[in-house]
Coordinates of C-alpha atoms in Angstrom, one line a residue:
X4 CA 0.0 0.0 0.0
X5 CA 1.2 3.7 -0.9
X6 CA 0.4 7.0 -0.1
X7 CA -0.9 9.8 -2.3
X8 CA 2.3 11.4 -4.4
X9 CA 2.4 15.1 -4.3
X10 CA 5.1 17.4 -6.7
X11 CA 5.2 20.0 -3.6
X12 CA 5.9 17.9 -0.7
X13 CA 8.1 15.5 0.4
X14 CA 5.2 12.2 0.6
X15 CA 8.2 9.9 0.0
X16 CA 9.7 10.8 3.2
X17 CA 6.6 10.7 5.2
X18 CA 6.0 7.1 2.9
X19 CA 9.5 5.8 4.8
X20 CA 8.5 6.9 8.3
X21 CA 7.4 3.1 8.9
X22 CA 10.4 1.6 7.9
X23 CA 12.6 -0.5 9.9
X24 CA 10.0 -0.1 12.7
X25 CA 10.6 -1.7 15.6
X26 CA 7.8 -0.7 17.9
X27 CA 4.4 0.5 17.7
X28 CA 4.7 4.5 18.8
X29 CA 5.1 5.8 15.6
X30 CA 2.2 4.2 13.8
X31 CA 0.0 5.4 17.0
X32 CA 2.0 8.7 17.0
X33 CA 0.9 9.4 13.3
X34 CA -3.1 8.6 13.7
X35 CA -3.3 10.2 16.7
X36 CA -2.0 13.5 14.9
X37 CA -4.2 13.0 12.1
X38 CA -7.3 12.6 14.2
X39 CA -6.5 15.6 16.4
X40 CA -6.3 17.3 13.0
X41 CA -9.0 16.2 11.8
X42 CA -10.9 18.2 14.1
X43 CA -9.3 21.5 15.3
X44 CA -8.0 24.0 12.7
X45 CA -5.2 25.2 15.1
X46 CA -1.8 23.6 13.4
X47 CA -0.3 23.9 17.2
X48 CA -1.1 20.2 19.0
X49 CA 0.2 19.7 22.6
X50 CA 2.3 16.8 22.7
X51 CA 0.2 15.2 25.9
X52 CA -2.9 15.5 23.4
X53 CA -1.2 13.2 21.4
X54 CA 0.0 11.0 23.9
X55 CA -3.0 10.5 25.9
X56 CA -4.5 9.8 21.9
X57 CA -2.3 7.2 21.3
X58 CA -2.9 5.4 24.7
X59 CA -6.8 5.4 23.6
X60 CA -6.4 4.1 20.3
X61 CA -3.8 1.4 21.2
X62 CA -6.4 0.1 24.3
X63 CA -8.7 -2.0 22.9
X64 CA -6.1 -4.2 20.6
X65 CA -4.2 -4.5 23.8
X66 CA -6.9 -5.0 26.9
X67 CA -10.2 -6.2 24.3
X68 CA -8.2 -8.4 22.1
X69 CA -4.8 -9.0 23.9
X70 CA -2.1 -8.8 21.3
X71 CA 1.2 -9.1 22.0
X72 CA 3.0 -5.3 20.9
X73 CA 6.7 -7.2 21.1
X74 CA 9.5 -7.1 23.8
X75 CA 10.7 -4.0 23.0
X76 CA 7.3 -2.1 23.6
X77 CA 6.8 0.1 26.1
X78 CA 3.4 1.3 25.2
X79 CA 1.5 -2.3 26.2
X80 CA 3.3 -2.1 29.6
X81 CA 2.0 1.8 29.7
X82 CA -1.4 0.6 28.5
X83 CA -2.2 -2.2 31.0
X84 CA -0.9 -0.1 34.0
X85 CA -3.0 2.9 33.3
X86 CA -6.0 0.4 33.1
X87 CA -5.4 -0.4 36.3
X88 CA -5.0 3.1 38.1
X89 CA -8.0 4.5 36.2
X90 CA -10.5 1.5 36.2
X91 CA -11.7 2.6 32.4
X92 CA -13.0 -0.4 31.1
X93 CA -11.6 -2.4 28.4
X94 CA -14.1 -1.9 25.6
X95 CA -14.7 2.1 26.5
X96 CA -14.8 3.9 23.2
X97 CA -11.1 6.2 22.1
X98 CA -12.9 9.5 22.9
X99 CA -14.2 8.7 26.5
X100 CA -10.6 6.9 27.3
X101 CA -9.1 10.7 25.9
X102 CA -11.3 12.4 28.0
X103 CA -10.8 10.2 31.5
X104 CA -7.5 10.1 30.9
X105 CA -6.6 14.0 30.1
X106 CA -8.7 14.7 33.4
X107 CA -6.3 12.6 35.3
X108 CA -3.1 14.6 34.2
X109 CA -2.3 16.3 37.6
X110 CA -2.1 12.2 39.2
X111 CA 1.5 12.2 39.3
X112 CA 1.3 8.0 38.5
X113 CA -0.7 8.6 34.8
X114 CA 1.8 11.9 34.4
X115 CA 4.9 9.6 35.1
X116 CA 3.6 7.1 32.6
X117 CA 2.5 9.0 29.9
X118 CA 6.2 10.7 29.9
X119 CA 7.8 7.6 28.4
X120 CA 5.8 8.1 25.4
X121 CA 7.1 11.9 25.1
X122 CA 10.5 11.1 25.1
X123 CA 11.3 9.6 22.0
X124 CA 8.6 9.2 19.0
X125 CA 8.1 13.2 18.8
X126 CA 11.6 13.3 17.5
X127 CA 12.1 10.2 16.3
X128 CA 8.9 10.2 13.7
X129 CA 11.0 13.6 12.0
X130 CA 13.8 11.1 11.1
X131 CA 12.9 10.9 7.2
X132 CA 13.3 14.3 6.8
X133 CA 16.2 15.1 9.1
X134 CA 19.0 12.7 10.1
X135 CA 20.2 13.4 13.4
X136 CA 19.9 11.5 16.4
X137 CA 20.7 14.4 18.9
X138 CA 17.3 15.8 19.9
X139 CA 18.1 19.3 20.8
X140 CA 19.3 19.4 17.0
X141 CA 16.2 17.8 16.0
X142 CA 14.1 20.6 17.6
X143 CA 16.2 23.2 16.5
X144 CA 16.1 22.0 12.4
X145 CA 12.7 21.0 12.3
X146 CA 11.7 25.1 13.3
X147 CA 13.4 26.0 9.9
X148 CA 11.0 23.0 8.4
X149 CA 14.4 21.3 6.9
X150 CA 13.4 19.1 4.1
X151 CA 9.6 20.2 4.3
X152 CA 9.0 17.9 7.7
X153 CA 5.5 17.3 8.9
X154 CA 5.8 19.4 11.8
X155 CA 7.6 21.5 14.2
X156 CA 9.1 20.6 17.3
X157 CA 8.8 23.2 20.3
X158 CA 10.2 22.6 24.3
X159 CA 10.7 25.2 26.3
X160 CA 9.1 27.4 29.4
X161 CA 7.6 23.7 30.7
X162 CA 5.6 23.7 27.6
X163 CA 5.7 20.4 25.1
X164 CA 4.4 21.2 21.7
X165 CA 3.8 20.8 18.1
X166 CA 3.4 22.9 15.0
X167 CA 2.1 21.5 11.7
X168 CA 3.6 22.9 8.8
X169 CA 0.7 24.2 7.0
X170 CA 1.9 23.4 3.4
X171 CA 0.5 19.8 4.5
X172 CA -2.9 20.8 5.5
X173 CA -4.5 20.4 2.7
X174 CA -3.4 17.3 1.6
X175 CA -3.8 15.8 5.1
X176 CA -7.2 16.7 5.0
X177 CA -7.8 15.4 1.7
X178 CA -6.5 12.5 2.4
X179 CA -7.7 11.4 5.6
X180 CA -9.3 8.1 4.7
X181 CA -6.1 6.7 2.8
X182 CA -3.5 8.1 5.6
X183 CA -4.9 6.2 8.3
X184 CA -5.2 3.1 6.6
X185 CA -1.8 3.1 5.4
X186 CA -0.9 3.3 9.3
X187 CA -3.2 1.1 10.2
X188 CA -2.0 -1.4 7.0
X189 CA 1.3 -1.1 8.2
X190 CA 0.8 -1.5 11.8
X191 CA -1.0 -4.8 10.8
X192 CA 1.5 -5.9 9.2
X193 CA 4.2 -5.4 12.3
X194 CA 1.7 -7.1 14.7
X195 CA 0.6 -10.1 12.5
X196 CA 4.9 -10.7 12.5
X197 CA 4.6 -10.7 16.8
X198 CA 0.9 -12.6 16.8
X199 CA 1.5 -15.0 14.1
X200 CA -1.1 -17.6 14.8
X201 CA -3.8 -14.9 16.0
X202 CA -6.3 -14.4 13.3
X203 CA -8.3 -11.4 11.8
X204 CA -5.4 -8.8 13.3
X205 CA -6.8 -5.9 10.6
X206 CA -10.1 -6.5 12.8
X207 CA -8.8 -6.3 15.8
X208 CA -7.0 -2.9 15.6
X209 CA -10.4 -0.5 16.1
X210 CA -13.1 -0.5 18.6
X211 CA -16.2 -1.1 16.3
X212 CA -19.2 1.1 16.9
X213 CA -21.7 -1.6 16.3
X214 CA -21.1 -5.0 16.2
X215 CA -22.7 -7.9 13.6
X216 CA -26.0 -8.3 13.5
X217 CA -26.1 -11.9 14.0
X218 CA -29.7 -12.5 12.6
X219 CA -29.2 -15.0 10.0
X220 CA -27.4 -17.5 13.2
X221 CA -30.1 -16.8 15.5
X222 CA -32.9 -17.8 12.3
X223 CA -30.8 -21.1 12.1
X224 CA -31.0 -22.1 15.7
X225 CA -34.8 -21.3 15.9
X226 CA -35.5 -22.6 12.4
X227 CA -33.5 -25.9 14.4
X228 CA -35.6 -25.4 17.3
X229 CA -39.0 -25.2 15.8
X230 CA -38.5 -28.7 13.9
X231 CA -37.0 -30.7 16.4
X232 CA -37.9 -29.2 19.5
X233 CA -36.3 -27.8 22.5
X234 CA -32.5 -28.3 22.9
X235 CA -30.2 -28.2 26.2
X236 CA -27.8 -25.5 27.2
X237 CA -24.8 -26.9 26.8
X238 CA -23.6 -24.9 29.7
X239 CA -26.1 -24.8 32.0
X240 CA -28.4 -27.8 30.8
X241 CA -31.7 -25.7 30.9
X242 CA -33.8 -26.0 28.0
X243 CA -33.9 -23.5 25.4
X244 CA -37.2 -22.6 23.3
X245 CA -37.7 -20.8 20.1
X246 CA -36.7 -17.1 19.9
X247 CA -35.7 -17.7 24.1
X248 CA -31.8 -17.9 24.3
X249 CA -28.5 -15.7 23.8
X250 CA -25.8 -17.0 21.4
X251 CA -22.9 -17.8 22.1
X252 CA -19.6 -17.2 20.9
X253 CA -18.1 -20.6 21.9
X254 CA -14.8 -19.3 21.8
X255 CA -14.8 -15.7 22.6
X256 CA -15.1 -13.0 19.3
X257 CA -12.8 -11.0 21.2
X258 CA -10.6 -13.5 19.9
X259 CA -12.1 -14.8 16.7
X260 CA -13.5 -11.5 16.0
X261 CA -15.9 -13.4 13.7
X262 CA -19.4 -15.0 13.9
X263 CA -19.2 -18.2 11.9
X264 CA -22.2 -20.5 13.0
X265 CA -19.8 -23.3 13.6
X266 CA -19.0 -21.3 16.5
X267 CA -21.7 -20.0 17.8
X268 CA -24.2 -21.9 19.9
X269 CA -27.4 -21.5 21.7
X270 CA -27.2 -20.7 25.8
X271 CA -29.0 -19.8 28.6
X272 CA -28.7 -16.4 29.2
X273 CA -27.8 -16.6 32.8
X274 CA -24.0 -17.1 31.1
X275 CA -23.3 -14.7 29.6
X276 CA -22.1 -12.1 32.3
X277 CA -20.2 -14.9 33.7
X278 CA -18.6 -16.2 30.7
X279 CA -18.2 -13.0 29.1
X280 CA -15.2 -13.4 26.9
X281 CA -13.5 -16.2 29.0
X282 CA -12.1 -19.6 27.3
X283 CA -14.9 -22.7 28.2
X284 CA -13.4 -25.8 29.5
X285 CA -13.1 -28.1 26.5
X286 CA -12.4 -31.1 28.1
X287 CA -16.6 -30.2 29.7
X288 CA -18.0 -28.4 27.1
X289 CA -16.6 -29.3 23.8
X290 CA -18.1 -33.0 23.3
X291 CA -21.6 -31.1 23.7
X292 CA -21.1 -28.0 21.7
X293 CA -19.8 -30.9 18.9
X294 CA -22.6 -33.1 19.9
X295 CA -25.2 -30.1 19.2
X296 CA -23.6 -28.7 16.1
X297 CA -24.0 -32.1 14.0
X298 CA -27.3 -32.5 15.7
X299 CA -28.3 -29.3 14.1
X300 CA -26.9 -30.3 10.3
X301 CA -28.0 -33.6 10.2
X302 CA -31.7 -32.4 11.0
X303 CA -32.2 -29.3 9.1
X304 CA -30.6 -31.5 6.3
X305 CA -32.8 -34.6 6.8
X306 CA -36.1 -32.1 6.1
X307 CA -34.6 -30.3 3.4
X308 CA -33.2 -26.9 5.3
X309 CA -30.2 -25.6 4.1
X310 CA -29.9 -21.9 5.0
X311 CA -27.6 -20.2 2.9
X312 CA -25.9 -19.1 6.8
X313 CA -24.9 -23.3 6.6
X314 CA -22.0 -22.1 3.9
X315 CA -19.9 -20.4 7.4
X316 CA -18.9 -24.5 7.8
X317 CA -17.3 -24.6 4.6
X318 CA -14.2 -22.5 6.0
X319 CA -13.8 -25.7 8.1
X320 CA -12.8 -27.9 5.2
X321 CA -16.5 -29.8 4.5
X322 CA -19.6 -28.6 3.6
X323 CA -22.6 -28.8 5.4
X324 CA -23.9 -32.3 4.2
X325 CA -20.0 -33.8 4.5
X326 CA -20.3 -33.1 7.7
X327 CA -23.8 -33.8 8.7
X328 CA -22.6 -37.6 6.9
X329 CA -19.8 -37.9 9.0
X330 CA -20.2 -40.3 12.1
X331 CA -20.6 -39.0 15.7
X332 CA -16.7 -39.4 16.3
X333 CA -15.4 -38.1 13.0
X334 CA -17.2 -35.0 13.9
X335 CA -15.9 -34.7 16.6
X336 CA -12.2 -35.4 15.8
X337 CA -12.7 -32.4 13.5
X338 CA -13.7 -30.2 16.1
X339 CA -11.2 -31.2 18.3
X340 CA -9.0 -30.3 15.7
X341 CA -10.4 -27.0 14.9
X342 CA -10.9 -26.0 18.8
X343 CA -7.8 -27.2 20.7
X344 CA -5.3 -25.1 19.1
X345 CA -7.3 -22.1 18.9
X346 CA -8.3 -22.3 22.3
X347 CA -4.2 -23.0 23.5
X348 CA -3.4 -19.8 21.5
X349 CA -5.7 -17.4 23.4
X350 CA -4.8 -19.6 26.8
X351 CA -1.4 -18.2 25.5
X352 CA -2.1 -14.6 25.2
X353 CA -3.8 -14.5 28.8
X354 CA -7.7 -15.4 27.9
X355 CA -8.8 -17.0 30.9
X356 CA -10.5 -20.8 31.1
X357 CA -14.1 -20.5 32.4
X358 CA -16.7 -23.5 34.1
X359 CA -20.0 -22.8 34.9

């Protein structure tokens, strides 16, 4: 992925500001500066603005999805421990998290923390466009705008700032859309290296305002429900009725971060607070999720159902009615198959294991 070219500024050097990257403060330092952009017209940004910014946008991949930011990180550590002075939840949205967090400046803890993240990136990020490593010099040069830079660097009097140059105004506006995704592209990129066998990573970098609709499942399990009657929790062992149950994400979405109806199972509703986004026991709950899920094929299947929602079992190698054919044990070789590695890789990344 590239950036917009431009014949008056220098976009090759701001195209080479992820390279050789080897943690995540620039790529969070960059889309914090474009949002704050995005909405005030003053080019001067306070470099705690930015900060606090990049601590929001970086909290849900690390507290709501858990991925790993590399040794070398500082920002994960930073992250986690703010969590835990300020009690914000883990799925708040980036602007509440900006605005908690900017009200908690004067706390001498949060103020301590968020100074790492001043300390480095500000000057580092201007490294395309002026080589030095000295960051007195790297104030001083970037004032004359050397090379066209993005911005300005200004410490003095206790105060911590920067100023955009304005010949990029424009073109940041214009190309809001594109700039953030070639962040956010690239930032994929460096965590999917650190998280190799974590899937969906380009979903798990932005809160969502709205999750799935998950409509088509729920038509499935009642269309399941109304021919065959009432089926059993597999959790609690209540029975469920038509239209009367919660689904399920078997294992969590906050790990998935999809809603394939081979994972995704009926369940008393009384489990889901408890559950929440905890790791079920397999060795208890995986012979009846299995159990259920073939139950479910082999009966639509016998009176001539097939939903077009049935194709989500395809991405496990079969289709629906190779499956529904399969014997009891077969089936559920496959789903150990499927379920035991996925659920070691989250047990791995500190998802917790949870028995009713």
């Amino acid at each position: 992925m590239q950036i917009p070219q431009s014949d008056i500024l220098t976009t090759n050097r701001l195209g080479k500001v992820f390279s050789n990257t080897v943690a995540t403060y620039k790529y969070f330092w960059f889309v914090s500066i474009m949002q704050i952009h995005a909405l005030r017209s003053n080019p001067r940004m306070e470099v705690w603005d930015i900060v606090v910014r990049m601590v929001a946008n970086a909290w849900y991949p690390i507290h709501y999805f858990r991925l790993s930011f590399g040794k070398s990180d500082s920002l994960f550590d930073i992250v986690m421990e703010l969590q835990r002075l300020t009690q914000i939840p883990i799925d708040a949205s980036v602007d509440i998290i900006t605005k908690d967090i900017t009200a908690e400046l004067g706390n001498r803890e949060i103020r301590k923390l968020l100074t790492i993240l001043t300390q480095n990136v500000p000057y580092r990020f201007l490294r395309p466009w002026i080589d030095t490593s000295d960051d007195k010099e790297m104030v001083r040069r970037s004032q004359t705008l050397e090379n066209g830079c993005l911005y300005s660097l200004y410490k003095e009097n206790g105060e911590f700032y920067i100023m955009l140059n304005q010949d990029w105004d424009t073109y940041l506006h214009s190309h809001y859309n594109i700039l953030v995704d070639f962040a956010y592209w690239n930032l994929a990129l460096f965590l999917q290296a650190r998280n190799p066998n974590v899937p969906a990573i380009p979903n798990k970098l932005i809160r969502p305002e709205v999750r799935n609709s998950l409509v088509k499942q729920r038509q499935y399990w009642d269309m399941v429900i109304s021919i065959g009657g009432p089926i059993h929790c597999i959790y609690t062992n209540q029975e469920l009725h038509w239209n009367d149950y919660d689904l399920d994400h078997f294992i969590p979405w906050s790990f998935v971060s999809h809603d394939l109806l081979w994972n995704l199972v009926p369940a008393d509703g009384s489990i889901n607070s408890s559950k929440s986004n905890k790791l079920p026991d397999l060795e208890c709950y995986l012979p009846k999720m299995a159990q259920l899920q073939h139950h479910s094929l082999q009966l639509l299947l016998n009176h001539g159902k097939e939903p077009k929602v049935m194709e989500d079992f395809i991405s496990l190698g079969y289709t629906a009615k190779e499956l529904a054919d399969m014997d009891a044990g077969r089936f559920m070789e496959l789903y150990k198959r499927t379920f035991n590695p996925i659920s070691q890789i989250a047990l791995n990344m500190g998802f917790e294991t949870w028995k009713y």
